[in-house]
Coordinates of C-alpha atoms in Angstrom, one line a residue:
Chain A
X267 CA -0.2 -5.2 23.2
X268 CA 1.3 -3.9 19.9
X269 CA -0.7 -2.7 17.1
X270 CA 0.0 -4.8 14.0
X271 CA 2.0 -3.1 11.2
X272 CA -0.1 -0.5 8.9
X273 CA -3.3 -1.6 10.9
X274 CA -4.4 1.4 10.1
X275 CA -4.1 2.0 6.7
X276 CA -6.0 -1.4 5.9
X277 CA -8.9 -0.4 8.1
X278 CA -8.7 3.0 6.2
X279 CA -9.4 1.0 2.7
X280 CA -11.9 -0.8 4.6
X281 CA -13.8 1.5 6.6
X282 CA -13.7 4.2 3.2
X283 CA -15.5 1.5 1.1
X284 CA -17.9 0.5 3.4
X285 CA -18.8 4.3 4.1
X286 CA -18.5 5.1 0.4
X287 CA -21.4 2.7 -0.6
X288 CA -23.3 3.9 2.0
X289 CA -22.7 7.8 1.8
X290 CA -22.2 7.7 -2.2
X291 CA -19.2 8.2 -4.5
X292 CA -19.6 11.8 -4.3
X293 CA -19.5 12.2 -1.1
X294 CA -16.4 10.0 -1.0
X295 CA -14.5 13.2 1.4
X296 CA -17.2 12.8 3.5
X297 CA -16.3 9.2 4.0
X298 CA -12.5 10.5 4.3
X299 CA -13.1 12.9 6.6
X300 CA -15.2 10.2 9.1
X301 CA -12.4 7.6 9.1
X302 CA -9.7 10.4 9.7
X303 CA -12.0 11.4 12.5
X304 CA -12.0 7.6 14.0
X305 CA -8.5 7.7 13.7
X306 CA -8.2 11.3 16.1
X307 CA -10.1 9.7 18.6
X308 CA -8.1 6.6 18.7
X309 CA -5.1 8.8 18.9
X310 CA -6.5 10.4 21.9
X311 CA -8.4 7.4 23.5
X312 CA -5.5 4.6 23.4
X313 CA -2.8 5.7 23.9
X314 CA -4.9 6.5 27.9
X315 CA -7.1 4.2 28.5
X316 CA -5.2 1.1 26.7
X317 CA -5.4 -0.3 23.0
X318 CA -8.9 -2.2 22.6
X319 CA -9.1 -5.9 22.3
X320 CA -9.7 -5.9 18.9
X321 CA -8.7 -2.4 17.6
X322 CA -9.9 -2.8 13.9
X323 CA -13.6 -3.3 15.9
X324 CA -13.0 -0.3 17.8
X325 CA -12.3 1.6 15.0
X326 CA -15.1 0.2 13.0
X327 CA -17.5 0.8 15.8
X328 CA -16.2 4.5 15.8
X329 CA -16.6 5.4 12.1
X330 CA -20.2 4.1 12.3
X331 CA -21.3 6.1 15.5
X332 CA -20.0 9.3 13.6
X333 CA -21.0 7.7 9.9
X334 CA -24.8 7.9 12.2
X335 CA -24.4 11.8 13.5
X336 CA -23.3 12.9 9.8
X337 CA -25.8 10.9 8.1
X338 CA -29.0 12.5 10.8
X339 CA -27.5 15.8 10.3
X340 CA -26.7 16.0 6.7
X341 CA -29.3 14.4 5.4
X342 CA -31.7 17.3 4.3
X343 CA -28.7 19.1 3.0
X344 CA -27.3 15.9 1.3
X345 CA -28.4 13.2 -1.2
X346 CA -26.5 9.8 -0.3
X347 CA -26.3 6.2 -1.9
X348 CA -29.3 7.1 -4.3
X349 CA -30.7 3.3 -3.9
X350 CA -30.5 3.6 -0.1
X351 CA -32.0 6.8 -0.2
X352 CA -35.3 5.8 1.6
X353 CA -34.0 3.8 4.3
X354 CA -31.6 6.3 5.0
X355 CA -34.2 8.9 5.8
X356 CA -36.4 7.2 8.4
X357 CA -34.8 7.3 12.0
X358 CA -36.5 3.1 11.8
X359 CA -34.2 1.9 9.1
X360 CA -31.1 3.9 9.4
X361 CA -29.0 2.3 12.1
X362 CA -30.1 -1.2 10.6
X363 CA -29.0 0.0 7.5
X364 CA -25.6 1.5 8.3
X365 CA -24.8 -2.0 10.5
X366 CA -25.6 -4.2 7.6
X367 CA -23.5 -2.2 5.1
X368 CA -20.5 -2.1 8.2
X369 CA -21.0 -6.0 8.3
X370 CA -17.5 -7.8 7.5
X371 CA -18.9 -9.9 4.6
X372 CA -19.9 -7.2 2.8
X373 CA -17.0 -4.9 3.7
X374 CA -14.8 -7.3 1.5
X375 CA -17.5 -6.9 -1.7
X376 CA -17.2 -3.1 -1.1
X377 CA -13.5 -2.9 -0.8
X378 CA -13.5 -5.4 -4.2
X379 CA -16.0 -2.6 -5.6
X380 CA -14.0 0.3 -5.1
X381 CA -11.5 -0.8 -6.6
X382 CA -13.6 -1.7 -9.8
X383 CA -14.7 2.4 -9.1
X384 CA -11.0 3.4 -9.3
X385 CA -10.5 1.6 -12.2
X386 CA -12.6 3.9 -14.6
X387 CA -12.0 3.9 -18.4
X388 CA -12.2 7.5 -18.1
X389 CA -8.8 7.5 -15.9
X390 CA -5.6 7.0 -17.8
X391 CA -4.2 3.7 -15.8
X392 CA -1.4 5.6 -13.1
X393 CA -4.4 7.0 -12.3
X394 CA -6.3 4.6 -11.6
X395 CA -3.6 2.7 -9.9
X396 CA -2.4 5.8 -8.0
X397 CA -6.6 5.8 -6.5
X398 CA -6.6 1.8 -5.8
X399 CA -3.6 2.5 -3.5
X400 CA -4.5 5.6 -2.1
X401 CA -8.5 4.4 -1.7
X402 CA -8.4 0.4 -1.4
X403 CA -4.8 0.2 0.3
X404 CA -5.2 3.4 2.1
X405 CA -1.7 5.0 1.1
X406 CA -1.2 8.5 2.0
X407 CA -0.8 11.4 -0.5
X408 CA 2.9 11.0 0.4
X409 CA 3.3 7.0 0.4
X410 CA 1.6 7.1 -3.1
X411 CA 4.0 9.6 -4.3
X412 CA 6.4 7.5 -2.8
X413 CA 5.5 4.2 -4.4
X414 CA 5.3 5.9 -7.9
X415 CA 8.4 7.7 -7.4
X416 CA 6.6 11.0 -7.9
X417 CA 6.3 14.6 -5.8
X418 CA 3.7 14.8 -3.2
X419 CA 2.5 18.0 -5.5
X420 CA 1.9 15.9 -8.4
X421 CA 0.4 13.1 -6.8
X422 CA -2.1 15.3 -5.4
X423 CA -2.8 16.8 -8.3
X424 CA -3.4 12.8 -9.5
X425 CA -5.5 12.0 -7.1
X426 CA -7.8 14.7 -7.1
X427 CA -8.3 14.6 -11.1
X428 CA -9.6 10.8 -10.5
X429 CA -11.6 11.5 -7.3
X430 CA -13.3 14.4 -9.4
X431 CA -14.3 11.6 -11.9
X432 CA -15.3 9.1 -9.3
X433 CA -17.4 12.1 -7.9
X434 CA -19.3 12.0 -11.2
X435 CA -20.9 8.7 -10.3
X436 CA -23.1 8.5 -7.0
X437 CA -22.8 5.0 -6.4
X438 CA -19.6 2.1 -6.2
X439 CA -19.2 0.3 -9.5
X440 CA -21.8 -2.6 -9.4
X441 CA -20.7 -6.1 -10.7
X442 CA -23.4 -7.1 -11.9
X443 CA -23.4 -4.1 -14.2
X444 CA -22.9 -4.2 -18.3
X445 CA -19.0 -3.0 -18.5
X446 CA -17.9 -5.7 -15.5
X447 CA -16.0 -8.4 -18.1
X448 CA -14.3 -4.8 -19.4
X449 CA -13.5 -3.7 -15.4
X450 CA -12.5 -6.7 -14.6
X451 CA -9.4 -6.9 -16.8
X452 CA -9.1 -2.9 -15.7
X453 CA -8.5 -4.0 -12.5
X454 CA -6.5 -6.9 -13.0
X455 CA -3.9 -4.9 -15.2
X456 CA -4.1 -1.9 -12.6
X457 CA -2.7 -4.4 -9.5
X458 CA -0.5 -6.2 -12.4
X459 CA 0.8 -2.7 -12.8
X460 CA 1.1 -2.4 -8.8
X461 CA 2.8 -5.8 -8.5
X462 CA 5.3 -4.8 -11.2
X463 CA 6.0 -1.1 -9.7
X464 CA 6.7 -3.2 -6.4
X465 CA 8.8 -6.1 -8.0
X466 CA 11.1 -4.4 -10.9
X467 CA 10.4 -0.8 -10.2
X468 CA 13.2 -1.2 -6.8
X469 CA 14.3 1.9 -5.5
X470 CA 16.7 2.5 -2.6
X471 CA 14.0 2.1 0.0
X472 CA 13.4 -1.8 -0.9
X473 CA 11.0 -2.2 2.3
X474 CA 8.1 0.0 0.6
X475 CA 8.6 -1.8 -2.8
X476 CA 7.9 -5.2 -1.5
X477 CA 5.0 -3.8 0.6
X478 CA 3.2 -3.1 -3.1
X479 CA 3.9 -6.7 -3.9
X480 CA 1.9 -7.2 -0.8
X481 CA -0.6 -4.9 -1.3
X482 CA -1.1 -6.4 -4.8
X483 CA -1.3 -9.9 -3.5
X484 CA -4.1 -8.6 -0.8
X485 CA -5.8 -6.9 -3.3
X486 CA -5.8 -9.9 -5.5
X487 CA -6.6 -12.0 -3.2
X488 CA -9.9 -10.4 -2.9
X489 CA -10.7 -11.2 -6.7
X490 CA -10.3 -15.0 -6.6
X491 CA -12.2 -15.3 -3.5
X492 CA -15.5 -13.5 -5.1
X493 CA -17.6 -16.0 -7.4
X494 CA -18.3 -13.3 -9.7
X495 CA -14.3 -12.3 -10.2
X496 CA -12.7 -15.4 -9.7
X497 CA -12.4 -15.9 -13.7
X498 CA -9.6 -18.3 -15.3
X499 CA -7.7 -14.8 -16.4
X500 CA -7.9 -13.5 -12.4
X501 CA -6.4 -16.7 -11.0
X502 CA -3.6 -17.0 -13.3
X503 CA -2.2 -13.3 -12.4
X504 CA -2.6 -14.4 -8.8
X505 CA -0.7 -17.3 -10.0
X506 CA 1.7 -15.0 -11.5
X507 CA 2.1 -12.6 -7.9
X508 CA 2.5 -15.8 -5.8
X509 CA 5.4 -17.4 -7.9
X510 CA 7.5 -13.6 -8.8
X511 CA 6.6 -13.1 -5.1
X512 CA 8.4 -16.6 -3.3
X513 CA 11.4 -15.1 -5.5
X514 CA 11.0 -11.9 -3.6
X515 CA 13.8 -13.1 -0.9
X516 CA 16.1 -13.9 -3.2
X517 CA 16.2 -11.1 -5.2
X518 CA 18.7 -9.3 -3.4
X519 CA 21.3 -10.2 -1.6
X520 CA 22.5 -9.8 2.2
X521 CA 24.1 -5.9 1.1
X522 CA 21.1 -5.1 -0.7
X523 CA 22.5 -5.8 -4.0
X524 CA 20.4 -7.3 -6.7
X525 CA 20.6 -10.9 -8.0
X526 CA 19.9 -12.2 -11.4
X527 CA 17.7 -15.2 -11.4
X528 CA 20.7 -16.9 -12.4
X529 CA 22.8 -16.2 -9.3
X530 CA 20.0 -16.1 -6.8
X531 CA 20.5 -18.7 -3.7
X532 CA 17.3 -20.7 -4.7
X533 CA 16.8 -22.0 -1.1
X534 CA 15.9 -18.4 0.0
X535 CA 12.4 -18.8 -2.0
X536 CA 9.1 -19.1 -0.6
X537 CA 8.3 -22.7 -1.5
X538 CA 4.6 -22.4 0.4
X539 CA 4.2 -19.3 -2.6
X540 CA 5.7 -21.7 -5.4
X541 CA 3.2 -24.2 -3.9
X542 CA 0.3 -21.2 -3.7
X543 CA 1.2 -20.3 -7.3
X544 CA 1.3 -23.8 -8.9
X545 CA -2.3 -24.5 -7.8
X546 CA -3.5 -21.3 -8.5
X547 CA -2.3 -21.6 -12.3
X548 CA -3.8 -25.5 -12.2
X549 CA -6.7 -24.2 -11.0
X550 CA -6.4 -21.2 -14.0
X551 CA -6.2 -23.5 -16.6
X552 CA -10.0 -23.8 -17.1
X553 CA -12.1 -22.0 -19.8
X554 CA -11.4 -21.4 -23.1
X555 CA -9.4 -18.5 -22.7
X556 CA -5.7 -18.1 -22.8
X557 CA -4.1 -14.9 -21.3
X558 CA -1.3 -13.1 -21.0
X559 CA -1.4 -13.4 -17.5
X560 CA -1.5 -17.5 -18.0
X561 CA 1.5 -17.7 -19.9
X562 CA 3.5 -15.2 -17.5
X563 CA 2.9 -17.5 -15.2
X564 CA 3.7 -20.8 -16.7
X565 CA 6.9 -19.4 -17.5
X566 CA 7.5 -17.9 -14.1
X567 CA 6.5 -21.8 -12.9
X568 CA 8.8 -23.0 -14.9
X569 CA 11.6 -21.3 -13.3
X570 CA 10.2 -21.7 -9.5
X571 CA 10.4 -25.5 -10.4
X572 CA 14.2 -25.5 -11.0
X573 CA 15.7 -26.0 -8.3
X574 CA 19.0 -24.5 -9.3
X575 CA 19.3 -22.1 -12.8
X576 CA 21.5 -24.6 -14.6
X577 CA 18.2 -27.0 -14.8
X578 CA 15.8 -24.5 -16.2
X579 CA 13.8 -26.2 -19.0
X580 CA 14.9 -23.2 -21.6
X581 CA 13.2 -24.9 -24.6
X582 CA 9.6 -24.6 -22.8
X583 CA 10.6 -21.0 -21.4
X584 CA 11.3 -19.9 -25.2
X585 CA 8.0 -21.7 -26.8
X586 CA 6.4 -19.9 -23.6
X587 CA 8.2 -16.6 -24.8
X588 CA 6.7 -17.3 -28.3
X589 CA 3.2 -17.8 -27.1
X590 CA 3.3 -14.6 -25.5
X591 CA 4.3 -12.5 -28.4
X592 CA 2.0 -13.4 -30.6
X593 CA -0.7 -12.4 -27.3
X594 CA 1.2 -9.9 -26.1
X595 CA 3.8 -8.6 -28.4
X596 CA 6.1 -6.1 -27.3
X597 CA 10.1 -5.8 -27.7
X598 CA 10.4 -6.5 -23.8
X599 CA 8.8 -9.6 -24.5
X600 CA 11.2 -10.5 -27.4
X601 CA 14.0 -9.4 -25.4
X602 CA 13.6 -12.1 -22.4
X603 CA 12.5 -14.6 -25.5
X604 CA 16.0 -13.8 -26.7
X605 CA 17.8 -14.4 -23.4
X606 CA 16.1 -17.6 -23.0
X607 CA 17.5 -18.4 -26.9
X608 CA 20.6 -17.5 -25.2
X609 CA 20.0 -19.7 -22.7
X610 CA 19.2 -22.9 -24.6
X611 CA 21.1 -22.4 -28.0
X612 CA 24.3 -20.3 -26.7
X613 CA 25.3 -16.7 -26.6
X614 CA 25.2 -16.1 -30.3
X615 CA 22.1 -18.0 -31.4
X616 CA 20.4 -15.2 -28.4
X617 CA 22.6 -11.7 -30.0
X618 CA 20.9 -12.8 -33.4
X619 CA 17.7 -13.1 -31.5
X620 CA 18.0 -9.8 -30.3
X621 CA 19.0 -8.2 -32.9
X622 CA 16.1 -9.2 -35.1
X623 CA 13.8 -8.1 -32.3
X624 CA 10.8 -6.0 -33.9
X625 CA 10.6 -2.2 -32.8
X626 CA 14.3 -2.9 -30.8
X627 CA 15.2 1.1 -31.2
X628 CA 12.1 1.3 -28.7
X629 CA 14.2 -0.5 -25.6
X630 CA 17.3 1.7 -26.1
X631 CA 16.7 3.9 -22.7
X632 CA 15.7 0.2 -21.4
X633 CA 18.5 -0.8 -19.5
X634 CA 18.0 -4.4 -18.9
X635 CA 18.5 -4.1 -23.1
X636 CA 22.0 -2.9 -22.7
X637 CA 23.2 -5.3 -20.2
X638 CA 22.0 -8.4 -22.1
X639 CA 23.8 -7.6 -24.8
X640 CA 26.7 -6.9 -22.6
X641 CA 26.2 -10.1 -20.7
X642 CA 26.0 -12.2 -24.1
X643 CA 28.9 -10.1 -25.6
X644 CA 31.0 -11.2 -22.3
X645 CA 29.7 -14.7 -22.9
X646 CA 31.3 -14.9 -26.5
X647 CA 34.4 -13.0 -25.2
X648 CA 34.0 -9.6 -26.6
X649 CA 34.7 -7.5 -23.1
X650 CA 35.3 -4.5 -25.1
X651 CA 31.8 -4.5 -26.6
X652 CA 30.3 -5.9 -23.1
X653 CA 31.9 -3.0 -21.4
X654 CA 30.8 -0.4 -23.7
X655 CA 26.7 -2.3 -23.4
X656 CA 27.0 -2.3 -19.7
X657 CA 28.3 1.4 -20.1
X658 CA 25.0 2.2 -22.4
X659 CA 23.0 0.1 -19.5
X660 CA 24.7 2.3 -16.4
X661 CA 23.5 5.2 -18.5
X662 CA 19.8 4.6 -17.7
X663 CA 19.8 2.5 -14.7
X664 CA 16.8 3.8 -13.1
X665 CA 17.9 3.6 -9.1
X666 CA 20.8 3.2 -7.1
X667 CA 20.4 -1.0 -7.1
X668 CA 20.4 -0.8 -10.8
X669 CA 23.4 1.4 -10.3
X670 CA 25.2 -1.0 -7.9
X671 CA 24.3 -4.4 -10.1
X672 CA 25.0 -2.8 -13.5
X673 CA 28.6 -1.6 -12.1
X674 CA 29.2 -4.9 -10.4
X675 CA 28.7 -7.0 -14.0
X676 CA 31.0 -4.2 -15.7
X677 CA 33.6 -4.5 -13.1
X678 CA 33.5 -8.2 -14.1
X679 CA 34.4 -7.7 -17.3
X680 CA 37.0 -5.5 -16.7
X681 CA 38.7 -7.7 -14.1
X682 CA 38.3 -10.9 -16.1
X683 CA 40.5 -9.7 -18.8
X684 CA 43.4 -10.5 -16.5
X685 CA 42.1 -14.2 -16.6
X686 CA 40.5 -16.5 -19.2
X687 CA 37.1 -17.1 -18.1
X688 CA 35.8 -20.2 -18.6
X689 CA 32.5 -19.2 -18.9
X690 CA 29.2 -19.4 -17.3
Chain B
X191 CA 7.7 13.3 45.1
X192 CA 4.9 16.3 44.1
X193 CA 1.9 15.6 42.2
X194 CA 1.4 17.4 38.8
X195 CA -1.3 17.7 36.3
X196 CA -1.0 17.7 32.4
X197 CA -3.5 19.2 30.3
X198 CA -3.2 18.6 26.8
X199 CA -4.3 21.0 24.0
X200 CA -3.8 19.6 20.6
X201 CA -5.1 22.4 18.5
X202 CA -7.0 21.9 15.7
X203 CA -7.2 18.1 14.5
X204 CA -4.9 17.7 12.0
X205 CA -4.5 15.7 8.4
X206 CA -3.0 12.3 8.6
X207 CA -2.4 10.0 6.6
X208 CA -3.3 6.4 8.1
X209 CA 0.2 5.4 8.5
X210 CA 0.9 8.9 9.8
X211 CA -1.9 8.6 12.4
X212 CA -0.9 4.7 13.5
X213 CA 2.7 6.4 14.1
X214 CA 1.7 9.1 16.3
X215 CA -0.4 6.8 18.2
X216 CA 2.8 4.4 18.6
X217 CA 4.8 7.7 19.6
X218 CA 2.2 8.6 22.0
X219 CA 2.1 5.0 23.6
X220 CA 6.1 4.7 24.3
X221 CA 6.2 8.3 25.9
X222 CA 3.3 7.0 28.3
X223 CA 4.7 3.3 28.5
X224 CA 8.2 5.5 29.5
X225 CA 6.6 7.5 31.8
X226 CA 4.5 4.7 33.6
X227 CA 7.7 2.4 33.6
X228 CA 9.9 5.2 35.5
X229 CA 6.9 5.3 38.1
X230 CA 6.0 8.9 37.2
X231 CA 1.9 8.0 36.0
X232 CA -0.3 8.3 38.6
X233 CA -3.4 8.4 36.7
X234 CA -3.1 8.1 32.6
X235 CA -6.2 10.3 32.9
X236 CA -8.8 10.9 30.3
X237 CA -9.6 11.9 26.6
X238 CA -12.3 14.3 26.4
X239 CA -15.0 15.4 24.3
X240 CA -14.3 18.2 22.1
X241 CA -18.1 19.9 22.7
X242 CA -20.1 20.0 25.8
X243 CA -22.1 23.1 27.4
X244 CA -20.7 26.4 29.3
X245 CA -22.6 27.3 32.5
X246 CA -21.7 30.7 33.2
X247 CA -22.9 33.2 35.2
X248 CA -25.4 34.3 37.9
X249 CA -28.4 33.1 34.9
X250 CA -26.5 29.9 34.9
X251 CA -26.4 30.7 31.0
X252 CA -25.8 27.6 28.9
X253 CA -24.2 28.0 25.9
X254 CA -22.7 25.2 23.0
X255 CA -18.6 24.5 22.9
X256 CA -15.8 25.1 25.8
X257 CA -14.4 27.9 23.8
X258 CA -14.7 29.7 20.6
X259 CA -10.9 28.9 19.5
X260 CA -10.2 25.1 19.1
X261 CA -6.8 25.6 20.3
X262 CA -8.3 26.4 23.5
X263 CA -9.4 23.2 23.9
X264 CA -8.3 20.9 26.6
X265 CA -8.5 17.4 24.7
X266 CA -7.0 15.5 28.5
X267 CA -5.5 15.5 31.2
X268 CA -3.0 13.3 33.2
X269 CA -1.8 13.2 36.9
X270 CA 1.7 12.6 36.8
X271 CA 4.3 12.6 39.8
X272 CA 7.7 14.3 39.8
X273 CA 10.4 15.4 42.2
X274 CA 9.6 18.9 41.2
X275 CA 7.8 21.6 38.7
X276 CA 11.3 21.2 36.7
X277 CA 11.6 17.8 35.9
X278 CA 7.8 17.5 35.5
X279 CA 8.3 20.3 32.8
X280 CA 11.1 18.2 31.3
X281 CA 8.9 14.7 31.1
X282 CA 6.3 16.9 29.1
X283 CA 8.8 18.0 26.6
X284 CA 9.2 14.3 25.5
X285 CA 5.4 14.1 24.6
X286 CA 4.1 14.0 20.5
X287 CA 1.4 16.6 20.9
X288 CA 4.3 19.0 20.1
X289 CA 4.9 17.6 16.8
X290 CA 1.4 19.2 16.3
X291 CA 1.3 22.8 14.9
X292 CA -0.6 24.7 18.3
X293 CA 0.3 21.4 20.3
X294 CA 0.7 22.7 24.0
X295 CA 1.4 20.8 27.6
X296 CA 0.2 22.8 30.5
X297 CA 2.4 21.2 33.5
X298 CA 0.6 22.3 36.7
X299 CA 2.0 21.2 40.1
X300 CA -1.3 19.8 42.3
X301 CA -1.8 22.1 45.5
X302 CA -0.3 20.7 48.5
X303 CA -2.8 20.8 51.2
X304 CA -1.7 21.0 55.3

C-alpha cells in the first residue's frame, strides 16, 4: 500500500486546527509540537509493522492519545480553550471532550476557522497568506518560502510575527462573531492571492505552483460547503479557481514553455472544471451584490466557452473589462481591457487603449505591459518598436518561463522580417 | 546465511516538516521493502517506547527513562539475515536513520549456538 501524496501535510492542517480549538490559539506550538510527535511515531511504527488501513485515522488516533497525556499533565500549569476550560479539568468530561472536538465534521469547521484566525486585520496580507499555507495546508517553513519565492530566514521570521499575533487571542476566530462579513472577504482575497501566486507567479519548479492552485481550490472548497460562508461573493471566486484552473493543462506546453490563451491547444482543458466553474458562477449570481470576484469569472467563462481563441466573444470580454474597472480599478485591469480592444477593434484601436490607461507609468517593471505593446506593435508591422517592447518586457521577466516565452515572441519578430506575415 | 540484529538509535527527535516526515517515512519503507524482497528480513522487529523503568541492582532499584542521553536510546530493533558481519554492515548503510544528525545502526551478528 502507498501512502497518498502530501497525506501528511493535509492531516497536519487538520489535526493542528482540531488541537488548536481545543488547546487554544496560544498554545498553538503546543498543538505543533503534538502532531510532529504523531508524525515520529508513524515514522517509527510503519515503516515495521506495516502502514495502517486508514493512516489519516492512525494518525488522528495518535495526536489525540498524546493531545490526552499533555492536556492531564499540563493542565495546572496551563490555561487552554478558555470556553472549554471546565470540561477540560475533570478526568469525567475530558476524553469526551477531546473526541468530540477530533470528530471529522467538526474538524472541517476548525480547519475553515483557522484560516479565518490567519487572516487577522492586524497581519499585512503575505502574512496572512504565508500562515493559511503554513497552518491550514500544513507547508513547511521551507515549502512556504518556496511558494513565495522567499528565503527560509525570512519566512521564518514571517511566520513567527503572525503566530505571535494569533498568540494574542486564546481562542480560533468564531463565525458567528461581529467582524465575520469583514473576515470573510480576508480570507477569500488571501486564497485569491494563493490561487494567483500558484497560477501567474510560475517559476521553474511548475509542479509546486500548480499544487497552490490546488491547495486554493481545497481551501475554497471548504467555504462553499459551510452555510455560514457559502455567500454569493465566495462561490463566484470558486467559480473563478475552477475555470483559470481547467486552463491549468494548457498553459504550458510539452517543453515546459508557456502558452498564451491564444495559442493554447484548447482540448487539453479540464472540461469537468469548465463544467464545475459554470455552475458555481450560476449558482453565484444570487444576491444583490456584484463582485470583483463575479466578474473575473464571467470573463474567465467567457473564454472556457470558446472552443478555439478565434471565437471568443471580445465585445462581452471588454464590457466585462469595463465592469471591472469601475469595481476594481487598477492599470492591470485596463491593460487586459485594452488587449481585449485589441482583440475586437484591431491592433491600433487596443495601442490607443493602452496608452490612455490611467496610472500606466505604474506597469512599467510589469512585463506582461511590455510585451503587449510589442505583440500589438508586431500586429501593425512595426518589428523595430515590437523588438525594442519585448526587449523592455525580457528586462523584468520575473522567472525562467517568462524568460523562455518573452524570447520566443521576440525571436518571432526578428525572424519574420525575412517574410511578410500575414498576420494573426 | 548468519543471523544479525539491528538496533536503531535515532537520536534526538528531530524537526520535520510534514512533507519532510511523509518522505522519510517513504525512504524508510523502500530500504525495508528492499531488504525483505532480497530475502534478508527475518523479523521487521519493533518500534519501542522512548520511556520505561531501569531495574538495576541487588535493591532491584527502579528508576524513570533507559538512559540519561536520548541518543542512547534504542528506538528498535530488526533481525536481519546475511552471509556475513560485512555485508550485514553494508545493508545497514542503505538505511535513513543516518540522514539523522546522531542517527546510528548497531549491526550485531546473533550468537551461533552448538
Amino acid at each position: 500500500m502507498d501512502l497518498g501524496d502530501h497525506l501528511f501535510r493535509r492531516e497536519s492542517g487538520r489535526i493542528v486546527a482540531a488541537l488548536t480549538r481545543i488547546f487554544g490559539i496560544h498554545n498553538l506550538a503546543l498543538a505543533e509540537d503534538v502532531v510532529q510527535d504523531a508524525f515520529c511515531r508513524a515514522i517509527e511504527v510503519w515503516p515495521f509493522r506495516g502502514i495502517p488501513d486508514n493512516p489519516s485515522a492512525w494518525l488522528m488516533a495518535t495526536a489525540r492519545n498524546r493531545a490526552i497525556d499533555v492536556l492531564r499533565r499540563e493542565r495546572t500549569a496551563r490555561t487552554f480553550a478558555p470556553e472549554l476550560g471546565r470540561l477540560l479539568e475533570s478526568e469525567w468530561t475530558l476524553v469526551p471532550m477531546v473526541d468530540e472536538a477530533l470528530a471529522g465534521s467538526a474538524i472541517k469547521d476548525d480547519v475553515l476557522r483557522m484560516m479565518f484566525s490567519c487572516c487577522d486585520p492586524r497581519l499585512s496580507e503575505e502574512v496572512q497568506i504565508a500562515l493559511v499555507l503554513h497552518l491550514a495546508c500544513g507547508f513547511g517553513i521551507d515549502e512556504t518560502a518556496a511558494a513565495f519565492l522567499s528565503t527560509e530566514a525570512a519566512m521564518y521570521k514571517r511566520l513567527s510575527r503572525g503566530k505571535k499575533v494569533l498568540a494574542g487571542s486564546t481562542r480560533l476566530f468564531d463565525l458567528t462573531d461581529a467582524d465575520f462579513a469583514a473576515r470573510l472577504s480576508a480570507v477569500q482575497r488571501a486564497l485569491y492571492l494563493l490561487f494567483n501566486e500558484g497560477y501567474h507567479g510560475a517559476s521553474a519548479e511548475s509542479a509546486v505552483r500548480t499544487e497552490l492552485c490546488r491547495e486554493a481550490v481545497r481551501l475554497m472548497t471548504l467555504l462553499v460547503d459551510h452555510p455560514l460562508t457559502a455567500q454569493p461573493s465566495s462561490l463566484a471566486l470558486a467559480a473563478l479557481m475552477h475555470l483559470h484552473a481547467a486552463r491549468l493543462p494548457g498553459r504550458l506546453d510539452a517543453a515546459g514553455n508557456l502558452n498564451s490563451l491564444f495559442d493554447q491547444d484548447r482540448s487539453r482543458w479540464d472540461s469537468r472544471l469548465i463544467e464545475q466553474g459554470l455552475e458555481l458562477l450560476n449558482l453565484a449570481a444570487t444576491g444583490s451584490e456584484l463582485t470583483a470576484y463575479h466578474v473575473e469569472a464571467a470573463i474567465a467563462a467567457v473564454h472556457a466557452k470558446a472552443l478555439r481563441a478565434e471565437d471568443t466573444d471580445w465585445n462581452r470580454i471588454v464590457t466585462l473589462y469595463d465592469l471591472l474597472l469601475t469595481i476594481r480599478p487598477s492599470p492591470v485591469v485596463a491593460l487586459n481591457r485594452a488587449i481585449a480592444v485589441a482583440q475586437s477593434e484591431g491592433a491600433e484601436c487596443g495601442l490607443n487603449a493602452i496608452r490612455a490607461i490611467a496610472g500606466v507609468e505604474r506597469l512599467v517593471d510589469y512585463p506582461f505591459y511590455h510585451a503587449a505593446l510589442g505583440e500589438l506593435e508586431h500586429r501593425c508591422h512595426r518589428d523595430d518598436l515590437a523588438r525594442a517592447h519585448f526587449q523592455a518586457a525580457l528586462a523584468c521577466a520575473r522567472n525562467p518561463m517568462e524568460q523562455r516565452y518573452l524570447q520566443q515572441r521576440l525571436d518571432s519578430c526578428a525572424s519574420s522580417q525575412m517574410s511578410i506575415r500575414t498576420g494573426r | 546465511m548468519s543471523e544479525f540484529v539491528y538496533l536503531y538509535r535515532s537520536g534526538g527527535r528531530p524537526t520535520r516538516s510534514a512533507e519532510q516526515a511523509q518522505q522519510e517515512m517513504q525512504r524508510w519503507m523502500a530500504w525495508l521493502k528492499d531488504l525483505a524482497e532480497k530475502g534478508h528480513v527475518k523479523d521487521p522487529g519493533h518500534p519501542l517506547e522512548r520511556s520505561g523503568k531501569l531495574v538495576s541492582g541487588k535493591a532491584r532499584s527502579v528508576t524513570d527513562g533507559p538512559f540519561a542521553e536520548t541518543k542512547d536510546v534504542i528506538g528498535g530493533y530488526t533481525l536481519v539475515q546475511a552471509a556475513d558481519l560485512n555485508q550485514a554492515v553494508a545493508l545497514a548503510a542503505g538505511c535513513p536513520i543516518f540522514e539523522i544528525a546522531d542517527g546510528t545502526v548497531e549491526v550485531r551478528p546473533v550468537m551461533k549456538l552448538g
